[in-house]
Amino acid sequence: MITQQLLQPESIVVIGGSNNVHKPGGAVLRNLLSGGYEGTLRVVNPKEDQVQGIKAFHDVSELPPTDMAILVVAAKYCPGYVRVLAADKKVRAFIIISAGFSEETCEGAALEQQILDTCKEYGCALIGPNCIGLLTRWHHSVFTLPIPHLSPKGVDFISGSGATAVFILESAVTKGLQFNSVWSVGNGHQIGIESVLEYMDEHFDPEHDSPVKLLYIENIANPDKMLFHATSLIRKGCRIAAIKAGSSESGSRAASSHTGAIASSDAAVEALFRKAGIVRCFSREELTTVGCIFTLPRFTGKNFAIVTHAGGPGVMLTDALSRGGMQVPPLTGEAAEALKAKLLPGSSVANPIDILATGTAEHLGTAIDFCENHFDDIDAIMVIFGTPGLVKIYEVYDVLHKKIKECRKPIFPILPSVSTAGPEVQEFLRRGHVNFSDEVTLATALSQVMRTPKPAPPEVQLYGIDIPRLNTIIYNIQQNGYLPPEQVREILDCAGIPMVPELVSTSKAELSAFAEKVGFPVVAKVVGPVHKSDVGGVALNIRSKEVLEAEFERMMKIADATAVMVQKMIKGTELFIGAKYEERFGHVVLCGLGGIFVEVLRDVSSGLAPLSYDEAFSMIHSLRGYKILKGTRGQQGINERKYAEIIVRLSTLLRFATEIKEIDINPLLGDENGITAVDARILIEK
């Protein structure tokens, strides 16, 4: 519950305010005062008559009615203060800096629950406990530094960790990234990250609200809520980037299938972010770099011009952009020759455009003008300009400032001399710009932005899935566990997933007749053991009836064998599709290279069911092994459209079959004509 008293309190009381600014109670009061809070500021301190120039009340009972209270006292005192303030002093917003609650002990959790109950009873907003506070343009209710420059054009930042929020702010300030608000939600049991997104979504005003949201998440309490409001904000024109920490704890647990071994909470997070259109980041530097990218004009192209006076950084940036799927195209023709004539002898215009170490502000401006007006296939411009400390470069950055304001094409300033040219860089940042001091970090973050798909459509398309038949099959299944092959085949058939011709039987003669009907060569697989290859239960390229019958007799002697499956042997690139039901998230669908490579390479992409075609293509294209699927070294690639169709169909089927807890289709064999499922297993829990 986010109240007006939390966002724009007319009066604030600091319980535990202090004259010692090296303690949280003194620091939060200092920040409120230095931040220019214009409302009435009060302090409760039983030992002082005046705190930082403000009259102190010795007891909360002496306070007049107040909008918001900031508590910086021991945890054991907080429930009592909250009740008195809410009941008697009309306080309707609390920020509890104090720690020692549910994050530490059961006793602390009980104290926190008392606070939550009181806030619910009186309709109070609660930030924390165990947080650094709330920072807005209205009030600086945090006890930490740095305080970034606050602007309505700045970003909104929401963090589940107070200390990490401080470190992210440190990273942002050095880049010139401005903020509109900073929310440290602490334990977040009333107002968590999802609640803040909900409020921002429901009250979004494109004329006055920040279109950029940065998130640091340690726990996704309500994935559906996060997905809904993040998607809604992005559709309204916002851009969101997030770090999700602590996602790998279940990645190495033992599992009975490839999907079970690979699917983890991290895969679920990746899937949720993909569906919402959230740019996923993995470090503080990456998050703040993406935030800076978001403040620049949007562009959709992938062609960059690099203007530099130092060859090495230009080459490293070119390499990094190329690795990220972007292009630094050569600049040729009359325009390139005209530009070269205006630069110093020895300059290069091939792209990167190297104006040499002795290049001037005028040369920089000329190069930018040509990229803006004469090279039509250039979508954005990256400018690298530092100094060895021989001269001041205010004039250069003044030109850069003017060009950023004038040009239609986005300009990315890469100013590496943050120490040697510190005053010049700071002056540039004070003009409202950002700085990407490291070119490779910029390219890496930019590639992540470019790869992030748009939010998926909310509608569920049935794509011809036979839902009534599926429901009947699931209803008639009597036991939990892995299904026998015939039931697996029935379920895949409901989704229209092509399957290789096969027969399961305990009859040698019946299997031989089937093999002769479909034609040799065939494959024989034991039925019963989960991991067939591990027990010698797979025989490939069987070309005669005699060999097939011998393999049948051998496989029926394997422990737990119940039958033998014979399939027509087909060829193609081995692919994998799997899915696992994750609590709170739903089904996480995985795709990648198949066979043993799925576990050895773990090159998989994830999506959250149900999936659209755009999501499926995004998953396929994000695979490291995508070049293999596309075709390499003269070999034909797979039919991507058919692969995406099977991914979409399976994800839609799972939307209507939550009883399927795990499904593993491995391998599928694909070529330029189509994709066929060869082996699959399905785990049911009803």
XYZ file of C-alpha atoms in Angstrom:
686
model
C 0.000 0.000 0.000
C 1.618 3.234 -1.190
C 0.024 6.330 0.299
C 0.236 10.043 -0.414
C 1.821 10.480 3.020
C 4.698 8.259 1.891
C 5.285 10.043 -1.400
C 4.615 13.654 -0.407
C 4.447 13.953 3.389
C 3.695 17.411 4.739
C 5.402 16.458 8.006
C 8.072 13.903 8.936
C 9.280 12.714 12.323
C 12.587 10.883 12.808
C 12.340 8.534 15.789
C 15.908 8.189 17.004
C 17.226 11.309 15.256
C 20.733 12.183 16.408
C 23.368 14.915 16.316
C 25.906 12.272 15.320
C 25.781 12.164 11.510
C 27.954 9.040 11.542
C 24.996 7.087 12.923
C 21.896 6.256 10.844
C 19.629 8.440 12.998
C 21.851 11.455 12.442
C 22.626 10.717 8.805
C 18.985 10.424 7.719
C 18.206 13.754 9.396
C 21.228 15.348 7.707
C 20.048 14.112 4.306
C 16.523 15.427 4.872
C 17.894 18.837 5.764
C 20.482 19.024 2.974
C 17.914 17.741 0.503
C 15.777 20.807 1.050
C 12.689 19.121 2.482
C 10.070 21.883 2.645
C 7.606 20.303 5.078
C 7.672 20.234 8.860
C 10.536 18.181 10.259
C 10.371 16.735 13.765
C 12.695 14.610 15.901
C 12.159 12.313 18.882
C 15.222 11.950 21.121
C 14.790 11.428 24.877
C 18.253 12.808 25.726
C 18.490 15.945 23.555
C 16.565 19.217 23.474
C 17.742 20.094 20.007
C 19.012 17.865 17.198
C 20.801 19.404 14.197
C 19.006 22.680 14.861
C 15.571 21.101 15.225
C 13.582 21.101 18.486
C 13.514 17.533 19.835
C 10.534 15.867 21.490
C 11.503 13.609 24.369
C 8.610 11.184 23.845
C 6.270 10.294 20.973
C 3.300 11.200 23.161
C 4.366 14.854 22.864
C 4.181 14.851 19.048
C 1.427 16.632 17.121
C -0.238 14.711 14.257
C 2.378 13.808 11.617
C 2.195 12.305 8.111
C 5.266 10.050 8.069
C 7.636 8.515 10.606
C 11.192 7.247 10.059
C 12.242 4.751 12.740
C 15.940 4.374 13.554
C 15.705 2.568 16.906
C 16.245 -0.977 18.136
C 13.873 -3.555 16.606
C 12.230 -4.430 19.935
C 10.882 -0.864 20.303
C 9.497 -0.522 16.778
C 6.106 -2.308 17.157
C 5.171 -0.101 20.124
C 6.186 3.098 18.357
C 4.276 2.119 15.220
C 1.065 1.450 17.161
C 1.193 4.726 19.096
C 2.085 6.766 16.022
C -0.605 5.158 13.845
C -3.367 5.195 16.470
C -2.705 8.506 18.241
C -0.625 10.657 15.872
C -2.348 9.833 12.552
C 0.892 8.650 10.954
C 0.039 6.881 7.689
C 3.506 6.107 6.329
C 6.478 4.414 7.972
C 10.069 3.933 6.874
C 11.806 1.532 9.258
C 15.565 1.630 8.823
C 16.174 -0.717 11.769
C 17.282 -4.334 11.239
C 16.722 -7.377 13.444
C 13.397 -8.604 12.087
C 12.379 -11.540 9.850
C 15.731 -11.426 8.051
C 17.443 -12.603 11.264
C 15.338 -14.559 13.772
C 11.914 -16.016 14.468
C 11.542 -13.492 17.275
C 12.308 -10.720 14.813
C 9.709 -12.117 12.412
C 7.109 -11.908 15.202
C 8.001 -8.247 15.813
C 7.694 -7.524 12.109
C 4.296 -9.209 11.957
C 3.045 -6.936 14.743
C 4.110 -3.929 12.678
C 2.442 -5.326 9.551
C -0.795 -5.965 11.458
C -0.856 -2.405 12.809
C -0.186 -0.923 9.371
C -2.991 -3.008 7.893
C -5.384 -1.958 10.682
C -4.761 1.756 10.151
C -4.086 1.793 6.410
C -0.412 2.763 6.680
C 2.306 2.384 4.072
C 5.454 0.558 5.231
C 8.921 0.695 3.658
C 11.276 -1.779 5.325
C 12.251 -2.785 7.903
C 15.948 -3.430 7.230
C 16.412 -0.854 4.473
C 18.278 2.368 3.676
C 15.032 4.275 3.098
C 13.288 6.142 0.288
C 14.828 8.871 -1.854
C 12.595 11.132 -3.935
C 12.617 14.704 -5.190
C 10.173 15.467 -2.331
C 12.207 14.044 0.562
C 15.610 12.391 1.051
C 14.637 9.789 3.656
C 17.809 7.715 3.423
C 20.764 7.483 5.783
C 23.383 6.659 3.150
C 25.520 8.406 0.578
C 25.897 9.162 -2.263
C 22.816 11.235 -2.991
C 22.628 11.242 -6.804
C 21.380 14.171 -8.840
C 17.584 13.990 -8.779
C 15.600 14.973 -11.835
C 12.155 14.161 -13.258
C 14.069 12.888 -16.303
C 16.106 10.524 -14.120
C 15.518 6.813 -13.611
C 13.443 5.081 -10.941
C 15.519 2.520 -9.054
C 14.014 -0.201 -6.840
C 16.257 -2.471 -4.784
C 15.701 -5.421 -2.509
C 19.068 -4.802 -0.826
C 20.104 -1.583 0.871
C 23.864 -2.109 0.672
C 23.688 -3.156 -2.965
C 21.572 -0.099 -3.727
C 24.362 2.099 -2.367
C 26.971 0.366 -4.530
C 24.761 0.684 -7.617
C 24.316 4.388 -6.892
C 28.104 4.737 -6.646
C 28.445 3.142 -10.076
C 25.697 5.345 -11.521
C 27.003 8.645 -10.166
C 30.382 8.206 -11.878
C 28.549 7.777 -15.203
C 26.340 10.845 -14.730
C 23.159 8.779 -14.512
C 20.415 10.841 -12.874
C 17.582 9.497 -10.709
C 13.954 10.351 -10.143
C 13.521 8.053 -7.129
C 15.339 5.320 -5.205
C 13.307 2.703 -3.332
C 15.053 0.402 -0.857
C 12.252 -1.973 0.135
C 14.177 -4.030 2.699
C 12.216 -7.090 3.813
C 9.400 -5.875 1.595
C 6.548 -7.836 3.163
C 4.099 -4.995 2.598
C 5.704 -2.909 -0.139
C 7.979 -5.105 -2.228
C 9.440 -4.575 -5.668
C 6.285 -5.900 -7.315
C 4.140 -3.446 -5.313
C 6.247 -0.475 -6.377
C 5.999 -1.566 -10.027
C 2.247 -1.941 -9.604
C 1.928 1.604 -8.270
C 4.143 3.024 -11.021
C 2.110 1.165 -13.636
C -1.326 2.162 -12.346
C -0.329 5.822 -11.910
C 1.959 6.198 -14.924
C 1.877 9.656 -16.529
C 4.022 9.730 -19.678
C 4.331 13.519 -19.480
C 5.783 13.649 -15.976
C 6.967 10.191 -14.879
C 10.305 8.575 -15.579
C 10.213 6.062 -18.449
C 13.226 4.121 -17.112
C 13.106 1.587 -14.252
C 16.131 -0.249 -12.844
C 15.654 -3.192 -10.470
C 17.885 -5.151 -8.132
C 15.952 -8.269 -7.087
C 16.857 -10.922 -4.543
C 13.454 -12.591 -4.349
C 10.495 -12.590 -6.743
C 7.608 -13.060 -4.341
C 4.884 -12.775 -6.973
C 6.069 -13.576 -10.536
C 2.622 -13.045 -12.090
C 2.365 -9.579 -10.562
C 5.845 -8.633 -11.701
C 5.207 -9.960 -15.195
C 1.880 -8.137 -15.538
C 3.034 -4.702 -14.379
C 6.480 -4.793 -15.992
C 4.868 -5.764 -19.301
C 2.232 -3.064 -18.904
C 4.842 -0.372 -18.181
C 6.959 -1.409 -21.173
C 3.915 -1.298 -23.444
C 3.304 2.247 -22.169
C 6.744 3.253 -23.386
C 8.933 2.455 -20.374
C 12.190 0.531 -20.425
C 13.160 -1.816 -17.603
C 16.461 -3.500 -16.737
C 17.057 -5.785 -13.765
C 19.564 -7.884 -11.880
C 18.169 -11.038 -10.275
C 20.672 -12.304 -7.737
C 20.729 -15.717 -6.073
C 19.296 -17.724 -8.966
C 21.696 -20.650 -9.170
C 21.232 -22.533 -5.909
C 19.236 -25.359 -7.464
C 21.171 -25.625 -10.703
C 23.291 -28.606 -9.658
C 20.723 -30.747 -7.847
C 20.321 -34.361 -8.882
C 17.529 -34.987 -11.371
C 16.148 -37.858 -13.406
C 16.009 -36.071 -16.752
C 17.950 -33.525 -18.788
C 15.229 -30.960 -18.146
C 15.294 -31.608 -14.412
C 19.058 -31.208 -14.337
C 19.072 -27.964 -16.294
C 15.841 -26.209 -15.326
C 16.351 -24.042 -12.254
C 15.041 -20.899 -10.667
C 17.513 -19.039 -12.894
C 15.865 -20.464 -16.003
C 12.504 -19.329 -14.618
C 13.841 -15.806 -14.094
C 15.304 -15.741 -17.604
C 11.942 -16.871 -18.963
C 9.977 -14.254 -17.023
C 12.290 -11.436 -18.124
C 12.081 -12.583 -21.749
C 8.286 -12.645 -21.683
C 8.071 -9.214 -20.023
C 10.718 -7.553 -22.189
C 13.011 -6.809 -19.222
C 16.701 -6.412 -20.067
C 18.595 -8.811 -17.835
C 21.879 -7.618 -16.304
C 24.444 -9.517 -14.270
C 26.499 -6.813 -12.543
C 26.217 -3.330 -11.091
C 28.281 -1.895 -13.930
C 26.096 -3.553 -16.532
C 22.879 -2.363 -14.881
C 23.976 1.259 -14.670
C 25.408 1.136 -18.197
C 22.058 -0.122 -19.517
C 20.366 2.639 -17.519
C 22.566 5.197 -19.288
C 21.738 3.642 -22.677
C 18.049 3.990 -21.847
C 18.454 7.748 -21.344
C 19.650 8.211 -24.931
C 17.295 8.424 -27.930
C 15.925 5.051 -29.025
C 17.149 3.507 -32.242
C 16.448 0.218 -33.980
C 19.398 -0.159 -36.331
C 22.608 -2.102 -35.784
C 25.137 -0.057 -37.769
C 27.597 2.069 -35.784
C 30.209 4.623 -36.694
C 33.126 4.923 -34.265
C 34.926 8.258 -34.055
C 38.148 8.074 -32.052
C 41.553 9.647 -31.623
C 43.068 6.408 -30.290
C 43.264 3.318 -32.484
C 43.261 0.606 -29.781
C 39.956 1.452 -28.089
C 38.340 1.774 -31.520
C 39.474 -1.746 -32.447
C 38.328 -3.213 -29.095
C 34.942 -1.522 -29.490
C 34.611 -2.844 -33.041
C 35.355 -6.374 -31.847
C 32.900 -6.120 -28.931
C 30.102 -4.756 -31.111
C 30.658 -7.529 -33.658
C 30.516 -10.196 -30.937
C 27.190 -8.733 -29.839
C 25.661 -9.045 -33.306
C 26.101 -5.392 -34.297
C 28.030 -3.960 -37.216
C 30.712 -1.359 -37.856
C 30.368 -1.088 -41.647
C 33.189 0.306 -43.806
C 32.741 3.891 -44.982
C 33.622 4.358 -48.650
C 32.817 6.506 -51.628
C 32.810 10.234 -52.245
C 31.587 11.148 -48.762
C 34.413 9.192 -47.140
C 36.994 10.871 -49.384
C 35.505 14.307 -48.626
C 35.750 13.628 -44.893
C 39.342 12.433 -45.185
C 40.279 15.661 -46.955
C 39.043 17.667 -43.961
C 41.066 15.674 -41.396
C 44.773 15.606 -40.623
C 47.076 13.665 -42.983
C 47.265 10.042 -41.888
C 43.724 9.990 -40.504
C 41.569 6.981 -41.331
C 37.912 7.063 -42.310
C 37.469 3.339 -42.911
C 35.410 3.014 -39.682
C 36.555 3.379 -37.003
C 37.177 6.982 -38.039
C 40.567 7.734 -36.462
C 41.191 11.518 -36.306
C 44.594 10.865 -34.677
C 45.897 11.859 -31.255
C 46.491 15.396 -32.531
C 42.939 15.733 -33.797
C 41.143 18.850 -32.577
C 37.632 19.694 -31.441
C 36.957 20.942 -34.968
C 38.021 17.612 -36.470
C 35.749 15.777 -34.044
C 32.795 17.971 -34.991
C 33.463 17.436 -38.685
C 33.571 13.644 -38.317
C 30.307 13.641 -36.357
C 28.634 15.885 -38.964
C 29.572 13.484 -41.778
C 28.202 10.506 -39.810
C 25.000 12.413 -39.179
C 24.413 13.836 -42.647
C 26.378 11.901 -45.277
C 26.563 8.247 -44.203
C 22.963 7.077 -44.496
C 23.564 3.500 -43.389
C 24.904 4.623 -39.990
C 22.325 4.379 -37.189
C 24.336 5.657 -34.218
C 27.705 7.227 -33.436
C 30.204 6.266 -30.738
C 32.792 8.872 -29.797
C 35.968 7.896 -27.916
C 37.936 10.892 -26.669
C 40.311 11.079 -23.725
C 43.629 12.794 -23.043
C 47.167 11.902 -21.971
C 47.147 15.012 -19.781
C 49.050 17.374 -22.096
C 46.176 19.780 -22.705
C 42.747 20.624 -21.326
C 39.905 19.339 -23.481
C 36.962 21.501 -22.433
C 36.609 22.658 -26.032
C 36.355 19.092 -27.303
C 33.616 18.196 -24.831
C 31.825 21.455 -25.619
C 31.638 20.364 -29.263
C 30.461 16.918 -28.175
C 27.772 18.519 -26.001
C 26.473 20.583 -28.921
C 26.446 17.635 -31.333
C 24.523 15.430 -28.885
C 21.887 18.152 -28.688
C 21.751 18.736 -32.463
C 22.035 15.274 -34.022
C 19.118 12.997 -34.781
C 21.305 9.919 -34.489
C 22.202 8.840 -30.935
C 25.748 9.652 -29.840
C 27.424 7.467 -27.209
C 30.186 9.430 -25.418
C 33.104 7.257 -24.294
C 35.338 9.495 -22.184
C 37.972 7.228 -20.616
C 40.094 9.877 -18.857
C 37.938 10.164 -15.742
C 41.045 10.898 -13.648
C 43.389 12.828 -15.953
C 40.535 14.880 -17.425
C 38.343 14.667 -14.341
C 37.226 18.330 -14.276
C 36.361 18.263 -17.985
C 34.375 15.029 -17.613
C 32.515 16.375 -14.564
C 31.611 19.548 -16.434
C 30.292 17.405 -19.289
C 28.183 15.356 -16.863
C 26.826 18.505 -15.183
C 25.329 19.436 -18.529
C 23.046 16.419 -18.208
C 25.009 13.856 -20.192
C 26.151 10.341 -19.346
C 29.592 8.830 -19.881
C 30.508 5.272 -20.879
C 34.120 5.226 -19.729
C 34.753 1.648 -20.939
C 33.936 0.834 -24.542
C 33.674 -2.961 -24.124
C 31.297 -2.679 -21.163
C 29.140 -0.390 -23.291
C 29.095 -2.799 -26.236
C 28.241 -5.760 -23.995
C 25.366 -3.895 -22.355
C 24.132 -2.585 -25.682
C 24.058 -6.079 -27.170
C 21.960 -7.231 -24.207
C 19.514 -4.378 -24.850
C 19.313 -5.201 -28.554
C 18.707 -8.924 -27.890
C 15.844 -8.371 -25.454
C 12.524 -9.027 -27.209
C 9.407 -6.906 -26.928
C 6.807 -8.020 -24.351
C 4.881 -11.101 -25.413
C 1.203 -10.711 -26.318
C -1.125 -11.545 -23.399
C -3.494 -13.675 -25.457
C -3.176 -17.474 -25.389
C -3.412 -18.936 -28.901
C -4.535 -22.575 -29.056
C -2.647 -23.301 -32.315
C -4.847 -26.356 -32.972
C -4.116 -28.054 -29.629
C -6.692 -30.773 -28.911
C -7.580 -29.666 -25.381
C -10.596 -32.012 -24.822
C -8.561 -35.059 -25.819
C -5.646 -33.892 -23.635
C -7.943 -33.510 -20.627
C -9.310 -37.004 -21.181
C -5.843 -38.545 -21.367
C -4.697 -36.779 -18.187
C -7.915 -37.714 -16.374
C -7.478 -41.403 -17.196
C -3.896 -41.589 -15.918
C -4.034 -43.513 -12.660
C -0.521 -43.185 -11.219
C 2.047 -40.466 -10.739
C 5.455 -40.897 -12.343
C 6.916 -41.225 -15.818
C 4.367 -42.242 -18.432
C 4.753 -45.282 -20.694
C 5.678 -44.542 -24.336
C 2.179 -44.998 -25.705
C 0.735 -42.324 -23.382
C 3.644 -39.993 -24.139
C 2.853 -40.401 -27.818
C -0.828 -39.647 -27.242
C -0.047 -36.424 -25.378
C 2.436 -35.200 -27.996
C -0.115 -36.010 -30.665
C -2.587 -33.667 -28.914
C -0.136 -30.846 -29.627
C 0.451 -31.929 -33.223
C 4.145 -32.591 -32.586
C 5.511 -34.873 -35.368
C 6.910 -38.165 -34.070
C 9.001 -40.856 -35.670
C 7.085 -44.092 -36.456
C 7.505 -46.495 -33.545
C 6.127 -49.601 -31.882
C 6.448 -50.754 -28.277
C 6.009 -54.467 -27.694
C 7.139 -57.526 -25.759
C 6.804 -59.615 -28.922
C 9.929 -60.209 -30.977
C 7.890 -61.199 -34.013
C 5.647 -58.133 -33.781
C 8.635 -55.785 -33.632
C 10.345 -57.557 -36.550
C 7.218 -57.227 -38.684
C 6.982 -53.500 -37.823
C 10.639 -52.953 -38.791
C 10.131 -54.633 -42.148
C 7.028 -52.508 -42.726
C 8.678 -49.111 -42.057
C 11.968 -50.233 -43.574
C 15.434 -50.742 -42.193
C 17.554 -49.244 -40.685
C 15.762 -48.963 -37.349
C 16.585 -48.096 -33.731
C 15.800 -50.305 -30.732
C 15.389 -48.880 -27.190
C 14.657 -50.554 -23.911
C 11.437 -49.491 -22.153
C 11.491 -49.175 -18.365
C 14.829 -47.651 -17.315
C 14.769 -43.844 -17.377
C 18.314 -43.379 -18.697
C 18.413 -45.882 -21.552
C 21.923 -45.071 -22.770
C 23.432 -45.558 -19.319
C 22.293 -49.187 -19.165
C 23.119 -50.074 -22.768
C 19.489 -49.860 -23.754
C 19.880 -48.170 -27.142
C 20.964 -49.802 -30.423
C 21.281 -47.643 -33.546
C 21.396 -48.353 -37.257
C 19.992 -51.883 -37.089
C 19.875 -53.085 -40.695
C 18.499 -56.634 -40.489
C 15.831 -58.722 -38.801
C 18.454 -61.005 -37.252
C 20.315 -58.165 -35.538
C 17.037 -56.685 -34.313
C 15.945 -59.976 -32.724
C 19.333 -60.380 -31.029
C 19.101 -56.851 -29.599
C 15.566 -57.554 -28.391
C 16.717 -60.575 -26.410
C 19.642 -58.624 -24.923
C 17.550 -55.626 -23.891
C 14.801 -57.666 -22.244
C 17.468 -58.949 -19.822
C 18.301 -55.395 -18.644
C 17.139 -54.630 -15.090
C 13.646 -53.042 -14.965
C 13.046 -53.655 -18.695
C 9.339 -54.028 -19.486
C 9.377 -53.932 -23.307
C 11.370 -52.812 -26.329
C 10.610 -49.887 -28.622
C 11.521 -49.977 -32.311
C 11.643 -46.744 -34.330
C 12.352 -45.889 -37.926
C 15.895 -44.472 -37.976
C 16.064 -40.953 -39.368
C 18.877 -38.400 -39.644
C 19.209 -34.724 -38.860
C 20.573 -32.185 -36.395
C 19.855 -33.253 -32.828
C 17.631 -30.780 -30.964
C 16.129 -30.600 -27.506
C 12.912 -29.229 -26.035
C 11.980 -29.618 -22.389
C 9.797 -28.048 -19.741
C 9.602 -28.054 -15.967
C 6.890 -26.758 -13.690
C 8.344 -24.198 -11.271
C 6.251 -23.165 -8.285
C 4.841 -19.622 -8.675
C 6.245 -19.296 -12.210
C 4.431 -22.061 -14.061
C 6.054 -24.090 -16.831
C 9.552 -23.041 -17.884
C 10.184 -24.211 -21.458
C 13.748 -24.936 -22.600
C 15.253 -25.439 -26.049
C 18.743 -26.096 -27.386
C 21.011 -28.592 -29.088
C 19.995 -32.158 -28.314
C 21.532 -35.514 -27.562
C 24.266 -35.546 -24.940
C 25.126 -31.924 -25.717
C 22.186 -30.595 -23.750
C 23.833 -31.640 -20.489
C 27.464 -31.291 -21.583
C 27.179 -27.815 -23.104
C 24.065 -26.610 -21.241
C 23.440 -24.278 -24.135
C 19.730 -23.751 -23.582
C 17.282 -20.863 -23.741
C 14.225 -20.572 -21.557
C 10.759 -19.106 -21.920
C 7.642 -18.963 -19.768
C 4.618 -20.879 -21.070
C 2.546 -20.110 -23.027
C 4.920 -18.766 -25.667
C 4.343 -16.697 -28.786
C 6.203 -17.272 -32.044
C 8.307 -14.154 -31.406
C 9.364 -15.547 -28.022
C 10.225 -18.923 -29.540
C 12.360 -17.318 -32.259
C 14.063 -15.172 -29.622
C 14.900 -18.323 -27.641
C 16.323 -20.062 -30.713
C 18.376 -17.054 -31.815
C 19.887 -16.529 -28.354
C 21.506 -19.996 -28.327
C 25.294 -19.994 -28.519
C 25.000 -22.855 -30.984
C 22.549 -20.998 -33.214
C 25.049 -20.973 -36.090
C 24.869 -24.788 -36.124
C 21.073 -24.633 -36.393
C 21.303 -22.001 -39.103
C 23.723 -24.125 -41.112
C 27.506 -23.965 -41.297
C 30.388 -25.276 -43.432
C 28.114 -26.011 -46.370
C 25.594 -28.013 -44.339
C 21.920 -27.160 -44.592
C 20.338 -25.595 -41.523
C 17.183 -26.750 -39.779
C 13.691 -25.469 -40.498
C 13.547 -22.752 -37.806
C 9.861 -22.116 -38.393
C 9.003 -25.748 -37.644
C 11.238 -25.762 -34.565
C 9.580 -22.599 -33.252
C 6.151 -24.084 -33.996
C 6.860 -27.171 -31.883
C 8.134 -24.991 -29.015
C 4.975 -22.872 -29.175
C 2.653 -25.878 -29.447
C 4.255 -27.637 -26.491
C 4.114 -24.480 -24.356
C 0.424 -24.036 -25.164
C -0.330 -27.672 -24.302
C 1.391 -27.208 -20.930
C -0.807 -24.197 -20.204
C -3.716 -26.640 -19.977
C -1.876 -29.503 -18.250
C -0.363 -28.369 -14.957
C -0.234 -32.056 -13.971
C 2.775 -32.378 -16.288
C 5.656 -31.487 -13.992
C 8.456 -32.371 -16.378
C 8.725 -33.136 -20.074
C 11.855 -34.006 -21.988
C 11.843 -34.351 -25.793
C 15.394 -35.375 -26.651
C 16.381 -35.710 -29.299
C 14.302 -34.174 -31.996
C 15.931 -34.528 -35.395
C 15.730 -31.536 -37.691
C 16.641 -30.692 -41.271
C 15.578 -28.069 -43.793
C 12.206 -29.768 -44.284
C 10.959 -30.379 -40.776
C 11.472 -31.481 -37.171
C 10.586 -34.915 -35.781
C 10.499 -36.024 -32.133
C 12.487 -39.229 -31.609
C 12.402 -39.758 -27.855
C 10.406 -38.194 -25.036
C 9.483 -38.708 -21.414
C 6.764 -37.068 -19.349
C 6.525 -36.900 -15.558
C 2.991 -36.617 -14.180
C 1.971 -35.557 -10.663
C -1.774 -35.306 -10.167
